Short mmCIF file of C-alpha atoms and ligand atoms in Angstrom, two decimals:
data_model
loop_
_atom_site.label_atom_id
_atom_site.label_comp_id
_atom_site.label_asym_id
_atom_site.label_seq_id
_atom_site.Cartn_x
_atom_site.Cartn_y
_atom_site.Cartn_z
CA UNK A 1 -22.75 15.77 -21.44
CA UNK A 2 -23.59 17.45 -18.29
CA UNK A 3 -21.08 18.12 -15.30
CA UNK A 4 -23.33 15.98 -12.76
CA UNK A 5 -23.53 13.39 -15.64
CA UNK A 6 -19.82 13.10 -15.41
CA UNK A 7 -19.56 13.00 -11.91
CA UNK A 8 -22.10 9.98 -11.82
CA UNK A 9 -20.83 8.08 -14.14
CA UNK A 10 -18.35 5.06 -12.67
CA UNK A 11 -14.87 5.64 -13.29
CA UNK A 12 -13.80 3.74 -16.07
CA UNK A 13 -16.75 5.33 -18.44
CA UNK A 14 -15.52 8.55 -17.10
CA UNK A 15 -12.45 7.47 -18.43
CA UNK A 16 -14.15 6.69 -21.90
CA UNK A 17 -16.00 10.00 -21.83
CA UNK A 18 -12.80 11.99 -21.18
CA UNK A 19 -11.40 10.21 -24.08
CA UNK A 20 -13.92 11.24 -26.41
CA UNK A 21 -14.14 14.55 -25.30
CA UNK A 22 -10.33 15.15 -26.24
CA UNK A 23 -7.01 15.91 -24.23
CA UNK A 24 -7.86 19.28 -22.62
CA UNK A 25 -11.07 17.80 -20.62
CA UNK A 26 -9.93 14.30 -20.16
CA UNK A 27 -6.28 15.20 -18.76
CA UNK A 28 -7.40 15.16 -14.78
CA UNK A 29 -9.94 12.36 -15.42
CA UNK A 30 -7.31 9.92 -16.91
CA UNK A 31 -5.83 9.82 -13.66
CA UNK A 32 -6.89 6.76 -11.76
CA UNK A 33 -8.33 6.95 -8.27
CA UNK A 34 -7.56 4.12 -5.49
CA UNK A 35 -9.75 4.09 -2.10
CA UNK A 36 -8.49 2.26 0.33
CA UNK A 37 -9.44 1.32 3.54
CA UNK A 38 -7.24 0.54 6.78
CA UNK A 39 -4.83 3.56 5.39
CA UNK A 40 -3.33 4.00 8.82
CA UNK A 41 -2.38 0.59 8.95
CA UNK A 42 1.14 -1.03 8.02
CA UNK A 43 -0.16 -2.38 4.44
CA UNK A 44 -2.14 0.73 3.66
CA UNK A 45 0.41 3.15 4.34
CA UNK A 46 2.88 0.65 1.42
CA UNK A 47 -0.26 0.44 -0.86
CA UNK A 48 -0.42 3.96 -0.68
CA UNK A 49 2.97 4.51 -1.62
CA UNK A 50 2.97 1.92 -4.47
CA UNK A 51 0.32 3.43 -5.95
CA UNK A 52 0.86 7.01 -5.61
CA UNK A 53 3.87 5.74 -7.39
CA UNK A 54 2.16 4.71 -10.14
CA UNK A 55 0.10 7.84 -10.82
CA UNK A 56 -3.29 6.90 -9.05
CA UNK A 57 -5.10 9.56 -7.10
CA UNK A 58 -5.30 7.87 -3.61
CA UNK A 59 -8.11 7.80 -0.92
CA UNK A 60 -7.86 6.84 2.18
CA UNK A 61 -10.66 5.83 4.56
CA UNK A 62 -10.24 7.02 8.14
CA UNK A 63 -12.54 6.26 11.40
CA UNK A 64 -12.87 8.30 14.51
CA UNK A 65 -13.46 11.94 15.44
CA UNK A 66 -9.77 12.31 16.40
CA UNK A 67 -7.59 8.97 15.25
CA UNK A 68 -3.86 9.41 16.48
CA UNK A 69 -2.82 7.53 13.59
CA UNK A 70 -4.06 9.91 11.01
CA UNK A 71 -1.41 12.45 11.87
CA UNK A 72 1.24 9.54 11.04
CA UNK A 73 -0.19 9.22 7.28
CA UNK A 74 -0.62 12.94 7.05
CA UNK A 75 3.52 13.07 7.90
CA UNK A 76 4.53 10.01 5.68
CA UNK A 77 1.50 9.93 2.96
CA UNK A 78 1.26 13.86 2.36
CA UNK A 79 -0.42 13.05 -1.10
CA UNK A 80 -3.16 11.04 -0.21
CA UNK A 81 -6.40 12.24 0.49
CA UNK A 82 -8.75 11.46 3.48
CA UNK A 83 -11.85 10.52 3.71
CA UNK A 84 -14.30 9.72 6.85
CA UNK A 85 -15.96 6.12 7.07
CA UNK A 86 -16.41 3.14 9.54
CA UNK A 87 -16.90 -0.45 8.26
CA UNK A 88 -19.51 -0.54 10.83
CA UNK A 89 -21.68 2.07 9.41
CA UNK A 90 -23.29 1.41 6.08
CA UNK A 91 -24.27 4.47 5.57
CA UNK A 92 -20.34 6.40 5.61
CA UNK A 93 -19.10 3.75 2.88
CA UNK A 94 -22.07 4.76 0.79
CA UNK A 95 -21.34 8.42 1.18
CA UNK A 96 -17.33 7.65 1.04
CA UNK A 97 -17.54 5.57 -2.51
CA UNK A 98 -20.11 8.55 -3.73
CA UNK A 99 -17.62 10.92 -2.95
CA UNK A 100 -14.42 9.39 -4.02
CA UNK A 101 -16.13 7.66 -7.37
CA UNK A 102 -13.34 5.39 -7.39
CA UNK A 103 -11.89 2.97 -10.07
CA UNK A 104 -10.69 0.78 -7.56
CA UNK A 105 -11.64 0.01 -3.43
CA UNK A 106 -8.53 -1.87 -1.34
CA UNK A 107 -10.78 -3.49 1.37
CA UNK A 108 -7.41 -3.87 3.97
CA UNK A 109 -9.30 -2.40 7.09
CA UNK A 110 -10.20 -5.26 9.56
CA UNK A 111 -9.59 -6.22 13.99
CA UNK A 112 -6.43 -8.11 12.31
CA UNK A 113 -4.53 -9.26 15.70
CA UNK A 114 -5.55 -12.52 16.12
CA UNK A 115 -5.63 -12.76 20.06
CA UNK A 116 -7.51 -9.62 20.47
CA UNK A 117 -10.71 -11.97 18.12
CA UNK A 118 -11.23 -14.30 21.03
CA UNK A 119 -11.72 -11.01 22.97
CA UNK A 120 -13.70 -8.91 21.22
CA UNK A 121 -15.54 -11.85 19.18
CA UNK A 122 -18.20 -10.47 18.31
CA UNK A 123 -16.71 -6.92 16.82
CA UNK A 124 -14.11 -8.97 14.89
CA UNK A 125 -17.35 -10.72 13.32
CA UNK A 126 -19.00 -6.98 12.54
CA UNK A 127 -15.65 -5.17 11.15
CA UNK A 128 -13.68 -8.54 9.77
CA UNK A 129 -16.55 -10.13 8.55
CA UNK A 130 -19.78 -7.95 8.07
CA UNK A 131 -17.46 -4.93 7.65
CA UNK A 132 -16.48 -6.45 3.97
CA UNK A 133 -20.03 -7.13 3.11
CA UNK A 134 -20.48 -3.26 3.40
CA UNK A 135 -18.29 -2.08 1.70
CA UNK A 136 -19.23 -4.43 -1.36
CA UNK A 137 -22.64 -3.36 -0.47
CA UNK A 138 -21.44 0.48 -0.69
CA UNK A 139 -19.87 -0.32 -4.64
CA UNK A 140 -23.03 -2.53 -5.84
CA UNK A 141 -25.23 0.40 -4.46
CA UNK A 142 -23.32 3.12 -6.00
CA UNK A 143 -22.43 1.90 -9.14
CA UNK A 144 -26.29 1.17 -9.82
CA UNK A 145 -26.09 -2.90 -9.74
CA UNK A 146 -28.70 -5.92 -8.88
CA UNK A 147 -29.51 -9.17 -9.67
CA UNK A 148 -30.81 -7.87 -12.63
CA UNK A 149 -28.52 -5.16 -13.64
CA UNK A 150 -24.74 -6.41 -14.45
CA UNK A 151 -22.00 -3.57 -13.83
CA UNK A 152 -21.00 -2.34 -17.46
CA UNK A 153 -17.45 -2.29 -18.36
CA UNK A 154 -16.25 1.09 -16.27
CA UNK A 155 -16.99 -0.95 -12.92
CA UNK A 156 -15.27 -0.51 -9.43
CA UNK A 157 -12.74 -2.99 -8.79
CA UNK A 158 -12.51 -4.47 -5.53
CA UNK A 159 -9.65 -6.22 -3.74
CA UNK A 160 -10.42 -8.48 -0.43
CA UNK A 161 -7.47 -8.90 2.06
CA UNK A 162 -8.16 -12.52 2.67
CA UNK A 163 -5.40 -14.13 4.92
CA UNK A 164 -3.71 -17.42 5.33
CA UNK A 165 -5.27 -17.71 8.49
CA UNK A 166 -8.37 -19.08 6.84
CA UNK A 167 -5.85 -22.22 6.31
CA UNK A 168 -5.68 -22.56 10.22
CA UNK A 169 -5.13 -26.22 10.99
CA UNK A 170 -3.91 -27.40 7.23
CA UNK A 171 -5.63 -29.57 5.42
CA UNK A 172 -2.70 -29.76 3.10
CA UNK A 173 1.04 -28.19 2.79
CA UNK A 174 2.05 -25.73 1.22
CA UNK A 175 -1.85 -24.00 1.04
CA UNK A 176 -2.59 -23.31 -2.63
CA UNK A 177 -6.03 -21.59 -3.75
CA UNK A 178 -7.56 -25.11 -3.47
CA UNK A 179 -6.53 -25.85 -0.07
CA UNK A 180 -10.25 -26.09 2.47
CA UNK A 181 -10.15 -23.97 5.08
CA UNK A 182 -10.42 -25.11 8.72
CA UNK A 183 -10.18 -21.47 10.88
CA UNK A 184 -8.64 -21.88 14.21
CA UNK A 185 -9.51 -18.18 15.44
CA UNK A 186 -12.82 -15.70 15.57
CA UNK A 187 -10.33 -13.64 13.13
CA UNK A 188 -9.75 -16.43 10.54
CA UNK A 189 -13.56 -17.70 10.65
CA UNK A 190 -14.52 -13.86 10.21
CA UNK A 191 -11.86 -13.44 7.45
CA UNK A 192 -12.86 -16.63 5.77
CA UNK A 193 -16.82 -14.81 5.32
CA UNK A 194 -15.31 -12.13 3.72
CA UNK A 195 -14.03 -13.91 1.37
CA UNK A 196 -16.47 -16.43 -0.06
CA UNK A 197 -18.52 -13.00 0.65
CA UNK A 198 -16.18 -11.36 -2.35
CA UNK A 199 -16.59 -14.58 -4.21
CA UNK A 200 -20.28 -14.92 -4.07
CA UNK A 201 -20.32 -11.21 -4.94
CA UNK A 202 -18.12 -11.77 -8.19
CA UNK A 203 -20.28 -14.65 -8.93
CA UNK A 204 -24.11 -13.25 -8.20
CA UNK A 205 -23.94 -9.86 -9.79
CA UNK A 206 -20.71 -10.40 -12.02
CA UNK A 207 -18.84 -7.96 -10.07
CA UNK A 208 -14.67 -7.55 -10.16
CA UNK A 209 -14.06 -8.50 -6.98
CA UNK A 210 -11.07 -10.73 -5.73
CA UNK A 211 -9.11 -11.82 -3.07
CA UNK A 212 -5.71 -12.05 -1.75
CA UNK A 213 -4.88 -14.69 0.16
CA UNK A 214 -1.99 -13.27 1.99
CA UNK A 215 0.46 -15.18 3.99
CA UNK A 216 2.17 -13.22 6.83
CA UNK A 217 4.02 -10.42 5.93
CA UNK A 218 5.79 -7.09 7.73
CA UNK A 219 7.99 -4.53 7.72
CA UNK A 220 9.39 -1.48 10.15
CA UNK A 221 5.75 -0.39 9.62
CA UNK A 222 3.95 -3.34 11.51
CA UNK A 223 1.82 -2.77 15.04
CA UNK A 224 4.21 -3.94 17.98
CA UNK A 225 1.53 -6.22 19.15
CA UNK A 226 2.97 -9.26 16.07
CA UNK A 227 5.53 -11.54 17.20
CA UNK A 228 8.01 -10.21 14.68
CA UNK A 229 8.12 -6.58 15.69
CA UNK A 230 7.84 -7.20 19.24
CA UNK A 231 10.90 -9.28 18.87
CA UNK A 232 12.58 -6.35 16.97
CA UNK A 233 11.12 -3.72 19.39
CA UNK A 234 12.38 -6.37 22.13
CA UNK A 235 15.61 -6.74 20.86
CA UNK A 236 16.26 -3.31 19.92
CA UNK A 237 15.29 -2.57 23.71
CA UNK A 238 17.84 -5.10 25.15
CA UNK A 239 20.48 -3.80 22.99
CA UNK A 240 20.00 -0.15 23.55
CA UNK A 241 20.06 -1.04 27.42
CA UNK A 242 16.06 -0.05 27.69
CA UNK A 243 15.20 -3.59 28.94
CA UNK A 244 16.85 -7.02 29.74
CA UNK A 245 13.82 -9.52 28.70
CA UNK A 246 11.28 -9.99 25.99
CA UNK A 247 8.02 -12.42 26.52
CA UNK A 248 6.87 -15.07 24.54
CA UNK A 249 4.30 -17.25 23.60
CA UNK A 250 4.73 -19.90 21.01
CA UNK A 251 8.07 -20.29 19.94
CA UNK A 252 7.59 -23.67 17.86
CA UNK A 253 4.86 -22.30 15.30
CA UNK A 254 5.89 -21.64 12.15
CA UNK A 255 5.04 -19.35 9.53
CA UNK A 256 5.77 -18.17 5.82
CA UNK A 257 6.90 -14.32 6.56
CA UNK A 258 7.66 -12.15 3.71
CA UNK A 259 7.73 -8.08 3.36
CA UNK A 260 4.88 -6.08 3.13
CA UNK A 261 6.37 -3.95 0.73
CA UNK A 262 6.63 -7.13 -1.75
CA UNK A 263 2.68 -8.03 -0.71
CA UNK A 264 1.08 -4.49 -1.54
CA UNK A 265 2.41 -4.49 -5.71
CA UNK A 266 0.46 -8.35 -5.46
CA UNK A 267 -2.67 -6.33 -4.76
CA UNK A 268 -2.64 -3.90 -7.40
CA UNK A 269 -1.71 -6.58 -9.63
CA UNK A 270 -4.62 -9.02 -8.98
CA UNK A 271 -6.81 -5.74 -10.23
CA UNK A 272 -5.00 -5.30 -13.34
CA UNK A 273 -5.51 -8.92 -14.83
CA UNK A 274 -8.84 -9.03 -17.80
CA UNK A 275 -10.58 -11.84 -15.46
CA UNK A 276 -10.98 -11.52 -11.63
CA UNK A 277 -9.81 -14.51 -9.81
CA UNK A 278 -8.64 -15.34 -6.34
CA UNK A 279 -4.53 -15.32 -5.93
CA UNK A 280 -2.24 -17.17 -2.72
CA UNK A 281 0.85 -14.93 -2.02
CA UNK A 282 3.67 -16.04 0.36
CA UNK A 283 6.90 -17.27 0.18
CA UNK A 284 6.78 -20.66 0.21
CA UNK A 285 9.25 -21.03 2.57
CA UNK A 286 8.30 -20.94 6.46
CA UNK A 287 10.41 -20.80 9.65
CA UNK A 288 9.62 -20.95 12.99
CA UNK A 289 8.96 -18.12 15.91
CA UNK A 290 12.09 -19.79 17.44
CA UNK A 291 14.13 -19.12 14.28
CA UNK A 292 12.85 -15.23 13.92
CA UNK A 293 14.06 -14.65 17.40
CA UNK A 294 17.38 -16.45 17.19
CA UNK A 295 17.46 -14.73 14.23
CA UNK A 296 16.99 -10.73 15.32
CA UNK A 297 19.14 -11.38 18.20
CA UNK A 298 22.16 -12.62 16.19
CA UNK A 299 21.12 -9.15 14.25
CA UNK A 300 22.79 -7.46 17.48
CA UNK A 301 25.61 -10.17 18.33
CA UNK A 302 23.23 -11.01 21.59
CA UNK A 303 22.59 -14.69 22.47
CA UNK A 304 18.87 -15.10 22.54
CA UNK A 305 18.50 -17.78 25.61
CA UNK A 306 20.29 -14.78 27.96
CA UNK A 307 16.57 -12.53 27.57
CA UNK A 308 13.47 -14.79 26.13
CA UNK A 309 11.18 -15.70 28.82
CA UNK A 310 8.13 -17.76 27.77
CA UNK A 311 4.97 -16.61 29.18
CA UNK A 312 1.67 -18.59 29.20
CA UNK A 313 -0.21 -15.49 29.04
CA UNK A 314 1.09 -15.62 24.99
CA UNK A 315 -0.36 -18.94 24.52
CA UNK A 316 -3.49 -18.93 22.35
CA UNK A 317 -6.62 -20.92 22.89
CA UNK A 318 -6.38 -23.14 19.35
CA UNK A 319 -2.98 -22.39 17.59
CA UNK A 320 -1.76 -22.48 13.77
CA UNK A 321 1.10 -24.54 13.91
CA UNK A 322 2.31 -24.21 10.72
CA UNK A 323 1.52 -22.07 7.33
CA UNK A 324 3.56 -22.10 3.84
CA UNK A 325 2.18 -20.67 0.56
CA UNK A 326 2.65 -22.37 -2.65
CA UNK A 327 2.56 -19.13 -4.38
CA UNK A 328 2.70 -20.50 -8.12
CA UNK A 329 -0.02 -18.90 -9.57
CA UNK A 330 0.09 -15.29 -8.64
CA UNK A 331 3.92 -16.06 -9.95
CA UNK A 332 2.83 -17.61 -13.01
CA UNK A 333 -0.48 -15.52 -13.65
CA UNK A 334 1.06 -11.76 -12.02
CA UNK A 335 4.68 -12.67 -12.44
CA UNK A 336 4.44 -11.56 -8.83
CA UNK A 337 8.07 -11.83 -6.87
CA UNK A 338 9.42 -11.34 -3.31
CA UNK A 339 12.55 -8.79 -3.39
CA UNK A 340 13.29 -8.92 0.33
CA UNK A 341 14.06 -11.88 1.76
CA UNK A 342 13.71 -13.49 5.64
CA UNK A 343 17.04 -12.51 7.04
CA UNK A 344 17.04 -9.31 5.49
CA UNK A 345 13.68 -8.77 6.56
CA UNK A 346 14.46 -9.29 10.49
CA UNK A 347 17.60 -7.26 9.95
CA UNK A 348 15.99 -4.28 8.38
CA UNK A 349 13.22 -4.62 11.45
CA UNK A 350 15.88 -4.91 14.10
CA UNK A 351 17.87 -2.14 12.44
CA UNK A 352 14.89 0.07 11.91
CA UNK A 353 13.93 -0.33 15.48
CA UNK A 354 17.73 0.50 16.97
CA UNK A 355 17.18 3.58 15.12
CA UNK A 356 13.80 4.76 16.01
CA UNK A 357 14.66 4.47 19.48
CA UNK A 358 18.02 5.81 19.64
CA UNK A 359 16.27 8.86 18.11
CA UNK A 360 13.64 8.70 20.16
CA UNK A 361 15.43 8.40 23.59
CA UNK A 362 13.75 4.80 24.03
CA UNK A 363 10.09 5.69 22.83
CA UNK A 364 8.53 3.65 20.64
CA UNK A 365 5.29 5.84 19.31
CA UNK A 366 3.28 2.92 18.46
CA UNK A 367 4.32 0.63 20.48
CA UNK A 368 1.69 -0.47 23.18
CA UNK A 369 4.70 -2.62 24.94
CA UNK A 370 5.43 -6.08 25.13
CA UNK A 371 2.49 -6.51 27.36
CA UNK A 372 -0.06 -5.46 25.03
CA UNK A 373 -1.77 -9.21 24.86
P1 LIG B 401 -3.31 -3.32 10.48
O1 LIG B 401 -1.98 -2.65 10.46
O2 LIG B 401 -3.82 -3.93 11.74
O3 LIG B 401 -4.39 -2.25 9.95
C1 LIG B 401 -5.76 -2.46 10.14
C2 LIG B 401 -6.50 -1.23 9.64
O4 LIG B 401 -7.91 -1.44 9.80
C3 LIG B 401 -6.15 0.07 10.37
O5 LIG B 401 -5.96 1.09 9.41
C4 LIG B 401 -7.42 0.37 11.17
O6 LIG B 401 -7.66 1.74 11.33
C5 LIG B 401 -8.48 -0.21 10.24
N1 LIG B 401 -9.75 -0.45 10.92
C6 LIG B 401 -9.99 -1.23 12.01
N2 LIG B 401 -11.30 -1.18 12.34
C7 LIG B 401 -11.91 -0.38 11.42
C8 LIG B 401 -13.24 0.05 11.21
N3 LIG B 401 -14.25 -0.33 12.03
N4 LIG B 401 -13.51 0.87 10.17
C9 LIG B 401 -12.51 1.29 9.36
N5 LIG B 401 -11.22 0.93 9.51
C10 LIG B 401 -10.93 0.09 10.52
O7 LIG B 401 -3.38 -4.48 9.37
P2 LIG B 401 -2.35 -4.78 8.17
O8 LIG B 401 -1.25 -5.65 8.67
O9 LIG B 401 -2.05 -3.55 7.44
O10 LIG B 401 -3.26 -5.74 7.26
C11 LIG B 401 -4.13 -5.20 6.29
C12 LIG B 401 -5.24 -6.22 6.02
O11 LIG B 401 -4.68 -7.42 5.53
C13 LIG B 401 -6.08 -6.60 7.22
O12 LIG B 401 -7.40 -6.82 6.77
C14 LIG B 401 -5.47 -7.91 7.68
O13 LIG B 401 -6.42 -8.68 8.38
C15 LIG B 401 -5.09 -8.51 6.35
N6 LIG B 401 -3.95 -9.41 6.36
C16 LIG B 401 -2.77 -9.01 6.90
C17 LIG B 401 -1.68 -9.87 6.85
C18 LIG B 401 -0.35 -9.45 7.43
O14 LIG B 401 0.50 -10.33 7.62
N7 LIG B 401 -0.12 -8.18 7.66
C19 LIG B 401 -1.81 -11.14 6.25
C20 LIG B 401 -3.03 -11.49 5.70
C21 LIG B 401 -4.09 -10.63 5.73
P3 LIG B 401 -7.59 2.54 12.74
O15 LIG B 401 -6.33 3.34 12.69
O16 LIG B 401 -8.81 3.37 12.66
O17 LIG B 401 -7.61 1.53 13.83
N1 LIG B 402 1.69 -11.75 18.62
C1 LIG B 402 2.44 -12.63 19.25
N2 LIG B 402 3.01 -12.29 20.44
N3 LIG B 402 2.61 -13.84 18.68
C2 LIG B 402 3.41 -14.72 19.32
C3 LIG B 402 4.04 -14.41 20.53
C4 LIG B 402 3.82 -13.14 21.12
O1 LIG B 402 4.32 -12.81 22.19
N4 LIG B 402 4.78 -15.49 20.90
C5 LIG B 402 4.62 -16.42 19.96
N5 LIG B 402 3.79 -15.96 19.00
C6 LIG B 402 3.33 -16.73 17.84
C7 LIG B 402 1.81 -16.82 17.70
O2 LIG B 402 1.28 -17.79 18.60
C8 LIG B 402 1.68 -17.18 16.24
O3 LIG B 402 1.81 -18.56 16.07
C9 LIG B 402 2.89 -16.50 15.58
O4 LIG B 402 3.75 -16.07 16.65
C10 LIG B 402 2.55 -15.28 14.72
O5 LIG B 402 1.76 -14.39 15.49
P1 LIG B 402 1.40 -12.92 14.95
O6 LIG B 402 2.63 -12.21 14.58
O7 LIG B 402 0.51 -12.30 15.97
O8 LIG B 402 0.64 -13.19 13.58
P2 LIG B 402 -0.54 -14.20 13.19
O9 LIG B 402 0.05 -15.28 12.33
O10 LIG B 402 -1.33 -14.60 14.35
O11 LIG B 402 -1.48 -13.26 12.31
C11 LIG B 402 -0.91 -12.38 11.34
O12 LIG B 402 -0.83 -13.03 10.09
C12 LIG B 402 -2.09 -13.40 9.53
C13 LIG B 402 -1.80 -14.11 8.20
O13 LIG B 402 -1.46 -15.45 8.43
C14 LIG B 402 -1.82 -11.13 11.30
O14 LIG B 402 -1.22 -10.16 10.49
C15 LIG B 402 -3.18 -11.47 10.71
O15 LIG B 402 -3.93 -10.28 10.53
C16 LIG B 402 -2.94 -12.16 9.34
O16 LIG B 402 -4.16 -12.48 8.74
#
């Protein structure tokens, strides 16, 4: 078998081939390679770890001529490797999935703040929504399949980060993987293409592609511009001395929040089952924006009524009142846990954010401020 052969050939036959061709060929081959896309974000940079972790060669895709945030996974992702692509350029996936000839694509990149959709409708639609069909686009082309031509048994694998969102004003509670959707946002109606996108994809040309519907989750790691970092960020401010106030929207929606950390092993799990299938992950329990901040503030022994303002400028347009995952199958069917729970969640934020800027002399790198909506 030729070099270039090799090099064509989809991963998991690679796999086979390196088998065959006995343990001083195959060794470098067996390892497994992960792309993922929307590296430099909170989930990518935990994905990364996790599966770094577990011996995978990982990829990560990176926009721009000179991103900021690439420096950041350079310093805390030394291992993985970089590779150039846009979700709104067909063309760079193509060449990325070519290059990387990966075993498995993470499809995390997306315009995920919510508020900034009813802005910038139309590019939350492109990178959100059209941005997925790409890159499913970018495997089917590579890996050689049509309506005609099934993908063989080394296929790409490819995870969808569907989002609770898609619930928007529940039909039903908690949301299960039979719950309709009814959007409320430009995000959720983009998010909820993508994912009968991945479906229809899994069902026309037999690909392995699945979602996760995700319910809310973060860590130390998320952007300031979600409610529960800019509370910690807030908080951590107020404490420190740096401010006296933080602004709010919403205080009485609720949400199931869990940690990111927990949500990425989910992920990898959904690609590891025989049969590709669609998975809800959350909690199940949910607690209100009132109860986070309440929450972080007791963190610091402060008394949250002395420094939340509410601010109309935080009120949305149409609002999800309420989201809580019944999360029974990806615990039955991935055995898939939380290990961090609420409280310890806000208090490793809160914590995590005294630190940062009490090292930092008040500067929050990625923070674009409390008035960043
Ligand atoms: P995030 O921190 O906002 O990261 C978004 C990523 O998308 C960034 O790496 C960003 O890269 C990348 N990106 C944006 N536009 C792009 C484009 N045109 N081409 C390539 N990359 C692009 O999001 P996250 O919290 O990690 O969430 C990961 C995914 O899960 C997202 O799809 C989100 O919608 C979904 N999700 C998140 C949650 C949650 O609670 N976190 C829940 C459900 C679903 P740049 O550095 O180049 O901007
Ligand atoms: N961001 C923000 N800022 N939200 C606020 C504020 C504020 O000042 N005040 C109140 N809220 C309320 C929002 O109105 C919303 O009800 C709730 O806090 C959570 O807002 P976000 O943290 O911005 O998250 P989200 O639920 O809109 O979206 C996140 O979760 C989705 C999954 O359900 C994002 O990560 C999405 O990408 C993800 O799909």
């Amino acid at each position: 078998m030729s070099g270039f052969y090799v090099g064509k050939l989809p991963r998991r036959d690679r796999w086979s081939a390196a088998v065959a061709a006995g343990p001083d060929d195959g060794e470098s081959q067996l390892t497994k390679r992960a792309l993922i896309t929307g590296i430099t974000g909170q989930d990518g940079s935990y994905l990364a770890e996790h599966l770094l972790a577990e011996g995978y060669e990982v990829w990560g895709l990176v926009r721009g001529q000179a991103n900021p945030r690439v420096r950041r996974v350079r310093e805390i992702l030394g291992d993985v490797r970089l590779v150039r692509g846009d979700l709104l350029d067909q063309g760079s996936l193509i060449s990325a999935v070519e290059r990387v000839q990966p075993d498995e694509v993470y499809n995390l990149a997306a315009i995920s703040y919510v508020p900034m959709s009813w802005q910038q409708a139309e590019l939350t639609g492109e990178v959100t929504g059209l941005g997925v069909l790409r890159v499913l686009e970018a495997i089917r082309v590579c890996s050689g399949i049509s309506a005609s031509r099934s993908p063989g048994r080394g296929q790409i694998r490819f995870y969808q980060a569907s989002s609770s969102e898609m619930f928007g004003k529940v039909r039903e509670s908690p949301q299960s993987e039979q719950t309709p959707f009814h959007p409320r946002s430009p995000y959720g109606v983009a998010k909820a293409y993508g994912h009968h996108l991945t479906q229809n994809y899994r069902e026309s040309y037999g690909m392995f592609a699945v979602s996760g519907i995700l319910f809310n989750h973060e860590s130390p790691r998320r952007g300031a511009e979600f409610v529960s970092r800019k509370v910690s960020l807030g908080v951590a401010k107020i404490k420190l001395g740096y401010e006296k106030q933080v602004r709010l929207g919403n205080l009485g929606a609720s949400r199931d929040w869990g940690f990111a950390g927990d949500y990425v092993r989910a992920m990898h799990l959904m690609l590891g089952r025989d049969e590709p299938t669609d998975y809800v992950v959350g909690t199940g329990v949910t607690h209100s924006v009132g109860e986070l901040v309440e929450l972080a503030f007791d963190v610091v022994g402060l008394d949250w009524r002395d420094h939340v303002v509410t601010d109309a400028a935080f009120i949305r347009p149409a609002e999800v009142d309420q989201l809580c995952a019944n999360p029974a199958k990806a615990a039955s069917e991935l055995g898939w846990e939380t290990h961090v729970g609420f409280e310890e969640l806000v208090a490793m934020m809160v914590e995590a954010d005294q630190k940062l800027l009490s090292e930092s002399g008040g500067h929050a790198e990625d923070s674009f401020g409390p008035d960043a909506w």
